[in-house]
């Protein structure tokens, strides 16, 4: 399901978001692009990535964060994605930046990492809003653990619901938002922070830190992480406004009718429009975050 999902949505994501398919805490007077970079650099620092390290990017998409982190740290980074289209696009981007010898993407299932990589072959690993697609995080995290050297760090951002901030599984509105996020993003059931920690511990990691990077989402000093989904009436921000998404959807409908866009594009466009509303509602109510940050060390 995930592979088919990304065949269709990769170009939509790049059009609306850029090459880094993730959210980030955003400070006032900070641009969206600056917040994305800051969140990636923070992750690299917490993973203690050194120029001599071999690093694994778990679920890398088209590799935007991977390229940014490689250029920031000088490390050798291998990304893995299940989607062959993303592999081709990502490696083209690496070549365009002249970093293809230090940064590459391979096709593989992050539920089966030991089939792809030798044991203890990486000095660090990270995942950015990717393992929310895992049907069983214990399997995924155990595979990451096997690929890491003893004592190596695994860090990441993950999508979770927030019972500690008010998410109530008996509240129909909360469940509607949760299920809308899941369906619109091709996800299995969203986990909680406690479930993430338990999965890491059961997979052979010692959890060193875990917190919601968006815990101050409605502070006077921050721009809510979901603000970009609301869009703004600027040349760059218009495509993310509701009207902009309607215009994009109309264009996609025309292109699919003319057989320029692949079959299914209209359905995916509609799903992404709907899930944008659910993500905004989840953020406003503080019942969901895309940025549960964790640091774990292989025992």
mmCIF file of C-alpha atoms in Angstrom:
data_model
loop_
_atom_site.group_PDB
_atom_site.id
_atom_site.type_symbol
_atom_site.label_atom_id
_atom_site.label_comp_id
_atom_site.label_asym_id
_atom_site.label_seq_id
_atom_site.Cartn_x
_atom_site.Cartn_y
_atom_site.Cartn_z
ATOM 1 C CA UNK A 1 0.000 0.000 0.000
ATOM 2 C CA UNK A 2 2.776 2.451 0.940
ATOM 3 C CA UNK A 3 4.629 1.893 -2.354
ATOM 4 C CA UNK A 4 1.532 2.551 -4.462
ATOM 5 C CA UNK A 5 0.696 5.572 -2.307
ATOM 6 C CA UNK A 6 4.097 7.158 -2.899
ATOM 7 C CA UNK A 7 4.040 6.437 -6.643
ATOM 8 C CA UNK A 8 1.215 8.947 -6.840
ATOM 9 C CA UNK A 9 1.914 11.454 -4.058
ATOM 10 C CA UNK A 10 5.666 12.093 -4.465
ATOM 11 C CA UNK A 11 5.195 14.781 -7.109
ATOM 12 C CA UNK A 12 2.308 16.314 -5.134
ATOM 13 C CA UNK A 13 4.527 16.529 -2.047
ATOM 14 C CA UNK A 14 7.364 18.164 -3.965
ATOM 15 C CA UNK A 15 5.009 20.677 -5.562
ATOM 16 C CA UNK A 16 3.458 21.696 -2.259
ATOM 17 C CA UNK A 17 6.342 21.183 0.152
ATOM 18 C CA UNK A 18 9.767 20.855 -1.447
ATOM 19 C CA UNK A 19 12.231 17.971 -1.188
ATOM 20 C CA UNK A 20 12.038 17.586 2.625
ATOM 21 C CA UNK A 21 8.729 15.827 3.230
ATOM 22 C CA UNK A 22 8.265 16.779 6.873
ATOM 23 C CA UNK A 23 7.040 19.408 9.338
ATOM 24 C CA UNK A 24 9.126 21.329 11.856
ATOM 25 C CA UNK A 25 8.767 23.609 14.899
ATOM 26 C CA UNK A 26 8.984 27.163 13.614
ATOM 27 C CA UNK A 27 10.100 30.272 15.451
ATOM 28 C CA UNK A 28 8.610 33.705 14.830
ATOM 29 C CA UNK A 29 10.343 35.527 11.949
ATOM 30 C CA UNK A 30 11.750 32.213 10.756
ATOM 31 C CA UNK A 31 10.815 31.125 7.243
ATOM 32 C CA UNK A 32 9.345 27.702 6.598
ATOM 33 C CA UNK A 33 12.534 26.643 4.796
ATOM 34 C CA UNK A 34 14.713 27.821 7.696
ATOM 35 C CA UNK A 35 12.616 25.851 10.194
ATOM 36 C CA UNK A 36 12.952 22.690 8.095
ATOM 37 C CA UNK A 37 16.739 23.043 7.963
ATOM 38 C CA UNK A 38 16.995 23.828 11.679
ATOM 39 C CA UNK A 39 15.035 20.690 12.588
ATOM 40 C CA UNK A 40 17.318 18.570 10.386
ATOM 41 C CA UNK A 41 20.498 20.108 11.795
ATOM 42 C CA UNK A 42 19.187 19.616 15.344
ATOM 43 C CA UNK A 43 18.607 15.938 14.593
ATOM 44 C CA UNK A 44 22.140 15.591 13.188
ATOM 45 C CA UNK A 45 23.626 17.197 16.297
ATOM 46 C CA UNK A 46 21.618 14.981 18.671
ATOM 47 C CA UNK A 47 22.757 11.923 16.672
ATOM 48 C CA UNK A 48 26.347 13.147 17.082
ATOM 49 C CA UNK A 49 26.977 12.567 13.361
ATOM 50 C CA UNK A 50 30.661 13.003 12.530
ATOM 51 C CA UNK A 51 32.364 13.443 9.122
ATOM 52 C CA UNK A 52 33.770 9.894 9.361
ATOM 53 C CA UNK A 53 30.390 8.273 10.093
ATOM 54 C CA UNK A 54 28.375 5.956 7.900
ATOM 55 C CA UNK A 55 24.746 6.872 8.521
ATOM 56 C CA UNK A 56 21.412 5.243 7.639
ATOM 57 C CA UNK A 57 18.353 7.332 6.712
ATOM 58 C CA UNK A 58 15.317 5.120 7.386
ATOM 59 C CA UNK A 59 12.510 5.961 4.964
ATOM 60 C CA UNK A 60 14.232 8.810 3.148
ATOM 61 C CA UNK A 61 11.700 9.790 0.485
ATOM 62 C CA UNK A 62 13.438 11.809 -2.240
ATOM 63 C CA UNK A 63 16.279 12.513 0.190
ATOM 64 C CA UNK A 64 15.939 16.219 0.944
ATOM 65 C CA UNK A 65 16.950 15.869 4.625
ATOM 66 C CA UNK A 66 19.669 13.364 3.711
ATOM 67 C CA UNK A 67 21.360 15.826 1.357
ATOM 68 C CA UNK A 68 21.062 18.692 3.835
ATOM 69 C CA UNK A 69 22.500 16.595 6.675
ATOM 70 C CA UNK A 70 25.315 15.288 4.472
ATOM 71 C CA UNK A 71 26.352 18.804 3.518
ATOM 72 C CA UNK A 72 26.052 19.917 7.162
ATOM 73 C CA UNK A 73 28.086 17.049 8.656
ATOM 74 C CA UNK A 74 30.239 15.665 5.836
ATOM 75 C CA UNK A 75 29.133 12.126 6.720
ATOM 76 C CA UNK A 76 28.514 9.264 4.304
ATOM 77 C CA UNK A 77 24.735 8.678 4.213
ATOM 78 C CA UNK A 78 22.664 5.898 2.686
ATOM 79 C CA UNK A 79 18.933 6.382 2.437
ATOM 80 C CA UNK A 80 16.423 3.587 2.008
ATOM 81 C CA UNK A 81 12.931 3.927 0.549
ATOM 82 C CA UNK A 82 10.483 1.303 -0.627
ATOM 83 C CA UNK A 83 9.560 3.330 -3.699
ATOM 84 C CA UNK A 84 11.674 2.945 -6.849
ATOM 85 C CA UNK A 85 10.469 6.230 -8.329
ATOM 86 C CA UNK A 86 11.796 8.057 -5.264
ATOM 87 C CA UNK A 87 15.136 6.206 -5.582
ATOM 88 C CA UNK A 88 15.589 7.466 -9.138
ATOM 89 C CA UNK A 89 14.590 11.056 -8.326
ATOM 90 C CA UNK A 90 16.673 11.169 -5.119
ATOM 91 C CA UNK A 91 19.854 9.946 -6.798
ATOM 92 C CA UNK A 92 19.402 12.478 -9.587
ATOM 93 C CA UNK A 93 19.244 15.239 -6.975
ATOM 94 C CA UNK A 94 22.376 13.885 -5.259
ATOM 95 C CA UNK A 95 24.233 13.979 -8.573
ATOM 96 C CA UNK A 96 23.042 17.530 -9.254
ATOM 97 C CA UNK A 97 24.612 18.616 -5.953
ATOM 98 C CA UNK A 98 27.825 16.717 -6.689
ATOM 99 C CA UNK A 99 27.548 14.596 -3.544
ATOM 100 C CA UNK A 100 26.649 11.242 -5.101
ATOM 101 C CA UNK A 101 29.810 9.605 -3.745
ATOM 102 C CA UNK A 102 28.824 10.448 -0.157
ATOM 103 C CA UNK A 103 25.052 10.317 -0.419
ATOM 104 C CA UNK A 104 22.853 7.767 -2.160
ATOM 105 C CA UNK A 105 19.422 6.119 -1.980
ATOM 106 C CA UNK A 106 18.639 2.430 -2.411
ATOM 107 C CA UNK A 107 15.350 0.638 -2.783
ATOM 108 C CA UNK A 108 14.343 -1.469 0.189
ATOM 109 C CA UNK A 109 11.709 -2.188 2.806
ATOM 110 C CA UNK A 110 12.548 -0.730 6.222
ATOM 111 C CA UNK A 111 10.688 -3.658 7.737
ATOM 112 C CA UNK A 112 13.448 -5.894 6.299
ATOM 113 C CA UNK A 113 16.633 -3.876 6.822
ATOM 114 C CA UNK A 114 18.800 -6.897 7.810
ATOM 115 C CA UNK A 115 18.143 -8.311 4.338
ATOM 116 C CA UNK A 116 19.607 -5.153 2.806
ATOM 117 C CA UNK A 117 22.548 -4.270 5.051
ATOM 118 C CA UNK A 118 25.262 -6.111 6.940
ATOM 119 C CA UNK A 119 25.035 -6.250 10.774
ATOM 120 C CA UNK A 120 26.686 -3.365 12.624
ATOM 121 C CA UNK A 121 27.486 -1.506 9.405
ATOM 122 C CA UNK A 122 26.335 1.993 10.460
ATOM 123 C CA UNK A 123 27.602 4.485 13.067
ATOM 124 C CA UNK A 124 24.223 6.257 13.404
ATOM 125 C CA UNK A 125 20.684 6.136 12.031
ATOM 126 C CA UNK A 126 17.742 8.488 11.848
ATOM 127 C CA UNK A 127 14.154 8.542 10.649
ATOM 128 C CA UNK A 128 12.173 11.689 9.896
ATOM 129 C CA UNK A 129 8.391 11.217 9.947
ATOM 130 C CA UNK A 130 8.803 7.873 8.188
ATOM 131 C CA UNK A 131 8.272 5.045 10.688
ATOM 132 C CA UNK A 132 4.655 6.151 11.184
ATOM 133 C CA UNK A 133 4.175 4.071 8.001
ATOM 134 C CA UNK A 134 5.449 0.942 9.735
ATOM 135 C CA UNK A 135 2.774 -1.693 10.431
ATOM 136 C CA UNK A 136 4.956 -2.933 13.310
ATOM 137 C CA UNK A 137 7.570 -0.541 14.708
ATOM 138 C CA UNK A 138 9.203 -3.317 16.734
ATOM 139 C CA UNK A 139 10.138 -5.067 13.506
ATOM 140 C CA UNK A 140 11.385 -1.830 11.952
ATOM 141 C CA UNK A 141 13.301 -0.679 15.045
ATOM 142 C CA UNK A 142 14.815 -4.139 15.564
ATOM 143 C CA UNK A 143 16.126 -4.017 12.000
ATOM 144 C CA UNK A 144 17.664 -0.593 12.613
ATOM 145 C CA UNK A 145 19.220 -1.946 15.811
ATOM 146 C CA UNK A 146 20.816 -4.872 13.970
ATOM 147 C CA UNK A 147 22.358 -2.537 11.372
ATOM 148 C CA UNK A 148 23.923 -0.249 14.013
ATOM 149 C CA UNK A 149 27.210 -0.658 15.838
ATOM 150 C CA UNK A 150 26.987 -1.167 19.582
ATOM 151 C CA UNK A 151 26.436 2.124 21.385
ATOM 152 C CA UNK A 152 25.321 3.919 18.211
ATOM 153 C CA UNK A 153 22.462 6.417 18.309
ATOM 154 C CA UNK A 154 19.104 6.212 16.531
ATOM 155 C CA UNK A 155 17.171 9.481 16.475
ATOM 156 C CA UNK A 156 13.974 10.574 14.816
ATOM 157 C CA UNK A 157 10.754 12.465 14.509
ATOM 158 C CA UNK A 158 7.489 10.510 14.471
ATOM 159 C CA UNK A 159 3.753 11.157 14.081
ATOM 160 C CA UNK A 160 1.691 10.422 17.203
ATOM 161 C CA UNK A 161 -1.569 11.273 18.909
ATOM 162 C CA UNK A 162 -1.251 13.011 22.268
ATOM 163 C CA UNK A 163 -3.330 11.617 25.152
ATOM 164 C CA UNK A 164 -1.121 13.686 27.473
ATOM 165 C CA UNK A 165 -2.406 16.854 25.762
ATOM 166 C CA UNK A 166 -6.032 15.831 25.509
ATOM 167 C CA UNK A 167 -6.478 13.218 22.776
ATOM 168 C CA UNK A 168 -9.442 11.070 23.833
ATOM 169 C CA UNK A 169 -10.087 7.814 21.973
ATOM 170 C CA UNK A 170 -13.726 7.926 23.121
ATOM 171 C CA UNK A 171 -14.279 11.370 21.582
ATOM 172 C CA UNK A 172 -15.812 10.947 18.081
ATOM 173 C CA UNK A 173 -14.302 14.219 16.827
ATOM 174 C CA UNK A 174 -10.823 13.196 17.971
ATOM 175 C CA UNK A 175 -11.196 9.784 16.325
ATOM 176 C CA UNK A 176 -12.452 11.424 13.109
ATOM 177 C CA UNK A 177 -9.359 13.641 12.947
ATOM 178 C CA UNK A 178 -7.039 10.719 13.728
ATOM 179 C CA UNK A 179 -8.586 8.479 11.096
ATOM 180 C CA UNK A 180 -8.569 11.296 8.542
ATOM 181 C CA UNK A 181 -4.822 11.729 9.049
ATOM 182 C CA UNK A 182 -4.275 7.987 8.738
ATOM 183 C CA UNK A 183 -6.332 7.544 5.562
ATOM 184 C CA UNK A 184 -5.033 10.683 3.873
ATOM 185 C CA UNK A 185 -1.399 9.744 4.470
ATOM 186 C CA UNK A 186 -1.545 5.992 3.889
ATOM 187 C CA UNK A 187 -0.816 5.182 7.535
ATOM 188 C CA UNK A 188 -1.646 2.315 9.867
ATOM 189 C CA UNK A 189 -2.977 3.280 13.312
ATOM 190 C CA UNK A 190 -1.196 6.286 14.831
ATOM 191 C CA UNK A 191 0.759 5.458 17.983
ATOM 192 C CA UNK A 192 1.278 7.374 21.232
ATOM 193 C CA UNK A 193 4.601 8.565 22.665
ATOM 194 C CA UNK A 194 4.540 5.763 25.240
ATOM 195 C CA UNK A 195 4.080 3.191 22.485
ATOM 196 C CA UNK A 196 7.054 4.617 20.581
ATOM 197 C CA UNK A 197 9.249 4.394 23.689
ATOM 198 C CA UNK A 198 8.117 0.829 24.401
ATOM 199 C CA UNK A 199 8.805 -0.253 20.820
ATOM 200 C CA UNK A 200 12.330 1.191 20.989
ATOM 201 C CA UNK A 201 13.065 -0.519 24.303
ATOM 202 C CA UNK A 202 11.669 -3.848 23.079
ATOM 203 C CA UNK A 203 13.929 -3.559 20.019
ATOM 204 C CA UNK A 204 17.172 -3.383 21.964
ATOM 205 C CA UNK A 205 17.520 0.366 22.500
ATOM 206 C CA UNK A 206 17.934 2.461 25.612
ATOM 207 C CA UNK A 207 15.669 5.509 25.279
ATOM 208 C CA UNK A 208 17.702 8.590 26.236
ATOM 209 C CA UNK A 209 15.183 11.310 25.386
ATOM 210 C CA UNK A 210 11.679 11.656 24.026
ATOM 211 C CA UNK A 211 9.532 14.786 23.759
ATOM 212 C CA UNK A 212 7.145 16.634 21.484
ATOM 213 C CA UNK A 213 9.231 19.152 19.535
ATOM 214 C CA UNK A 214 5.984 21.082 19.005
ATOM 215 C CA UNK A 215 5.130 21.280 22.709
ATOM 216 C CA UNK A 216 5.131 25.104 22.492
ATOM 217 C CA UNK A 217 3.099 25.121 19.293
ATOM 218 C CA UNK A 218 0.835 27.963 20.466
ATOM 219 C CA UNK A 219 3.500 30.036 22.174
ATOM 220 C CA UNK A 220 3.623 33.718 21.227
ATOM 221 C CA UNK A 221 7.172 33.049 20.065
ATOM 222 C CA UNK A 222 6.341 30.270 17.597
ATOM 223 C CA UNK A 223 4.485 29.848 14.328
ATOM 224 C CA UNK A 224 2.288 26.726 14.581
ATOM 225 C CA UNK A 225 3.735 23.792 12.626
ATOM 226 C CA UNK A 226 0.469 23.462 10.701
ATOM 227 C CA UNK A 227 0.403 27.130 9.605
ATOM 228 C CA UNK A 228 1.927 26.335 6.205
ATOM 229 C CA UNK A 229 -1.019 24.028 5.481
ATOM 230 C CA UNK A 230 -3.318 27.011 5.950
ATOM 231 C CA UNK A 231 -1.354 28.838 3.237
ATOM 232 C CA UNK A 232 -1.007 32.545 2.607
ATOM 233 C CA UNK A 233 -1.973 34.718 -0.322
ATOM 234 C CA UNK A 234 1.548 35.171 -1.639
ATOM 235 C CA UNK A 235 3.034 33.875 -4.873
ATOM 236 C CA UNK A 236 4.760 31.076 -2.973
ATOM 237 C CA UNK A 237 2.111 30.355 -0.350
ATOM 238 C CA UNK A 238 -1.009 30.449 -2.530
ATOM 239 C CA UNK A 239 -0.781 26.794 -3.550
ATOM 240 C CA UNK A 240 -1.269 25.781 0.108
ATOM 241 C CA UNK A 241 -4.368 27.933 0.710
ATOM 242 C CA UNK A 242 -7.726 26.228 0.416
ATOM 243 C CA UNK A 243 -8.370 28.104 -2.842
ATOM 244 C CA UNK A 244 -4.897 27.176 -4.089
ATOM 245 C CA UNK A 245 -5.512 23.497 -3.335
ATOM 246 C CA UNK A 246 -8.862 23.716 -5.170
ATOM 247 C CA UNK A 247 -7.092 25.198 -8.216
ATOM 248 C CA UNK A 248 -4.462 22.457 -8.110
ATOM 249 C CA UNK A 249 -7.177 19.811 -7.817
ATOM 250 C CA UNK A 250 -9.000 21.270 -10.840
ATOM 251 C CA UNK A 251 -5.761 21.257 -12.849
ATOM 252 C CA UNK A 252 -5.047 17.638 -11.849
ATOM 253 C CA UNK A 253 -8.586 16.634 -12.836
ATOM 254 C CA UNK A 254 -8.038 18.135 -16.280
ATOM 255 C CA UNK A 255 -4.637 16.475 -16.700
ATOM 256 C CA UNK A 256 -5.995 13.065 -15.697
ATOM 257 C CA UNK A 257 -8.943 13.495 -18.099
ATOM 258 C CA UNK A 258 -6.437 14.256 -20.875
ATOM 259 C CA UNK A 259 -4.368 11.234 -19.759
ATOM 260 C CA UNK A 260 -1.347 13.402 -19.034
ATOM 261 C CA UNK A 261 -1.494 12.646 -15.290
ATOM 262 C CA UNK A 262 -1.672 8.952 -14.244
ATOM 263 C CA UNK A 263 -4.974 7.393 -13.277
ATOM 264 C CA UNK A 264 -5.649 7.900 -9.580
ATOM 265 C CA UNK A 265 -4.138 11.397 -9.410
ATOM 266 C CA UNK A 266 -7.503 13.048 -8.795
ATOM 267 C CA UNK A 267 -8.276 10.674 -5.933
ATOM 268 C CA UNK A 268 -4.880 11.323 -4.336
ATOM 269 C CA UNK A 269 -5.307 15.089 -4.739
ATOM 270 C CA UNK A 270 -8.687 14.889 -2.990
ATOM 271 C CA UNK A 271 -7.206 12.761 -0.179
ATOM 272 C CA UNK A 272 -4.366 15.224 0.389
ATOM 273 C CA UNK A 273 -6.761 18.169 0.447
ATOM 274 C CA UNK A 274 -8.928 16.424 3.039
ATOM 275 C CA UNK A 275 -6.043 15.309 5.229
ATOM 276 C CA UNK A 276 -4.617 18.851 5.250
ATOM 277 C CA UNK A 277 -7.783 19.939 7.053
ATOM 278 C CA UNK A 278 -7.457 17.059 9.539
ATOM 279 C CA UNK A 279 -3.800 17.875 10.225
ATOM 280 C CA UNK A 280 -4.654 21.511 10.897
ATOM 281 C CA UNK A 281 -7.509 20.538 13.227
ATOM 282 C CA UNK A 282 -5.308 18.031 15.059
ATOM 283 C CA UNK A 283 -2.651 20.677 15.531
ATOM 284 C CA UNK A 284 -5.023 23.377 16.666
ATOM 285 C CA UNK A 285 -6.556 21.061 19.256
ATOM 286 C CA UNK A 286 -3.084 19.761 20.262
ATOM 287 C CA UNK A 287 -4.240 16.153 19.977
ATOM 288 C CA UNK A 288 -1.662 15.279 17.304
ATOM 289 C CA UNK A 289 1.968 16.091 16.542
ATOM 290 C CA UNK A 290 4.169 15.118 13.581
ATOM 291 C CA UNK A 291 7.289 15.857 15.639
ATOM 292 C CA UNK A 292 7.676 13.451 18.536
ATOM 293 C CA UNK A 293 11.462 13.540 18.869
ATOM 294 C CA UNK A 294 13.393 10.599 20.293
ATOM 295 C CA UNK A 295 17.015 9.688 20.947
ATOM 296 C CA UNK A 296 17.843 6.030 21.561
ATOM 297 C CA UNK A 297 21.133 4.164 21.959
ATOM 298 C CA UNK A 298 21.818 0.578 20.928
ATOM 299 C CA UNK A 299 22.536 -1.470 24.043
#
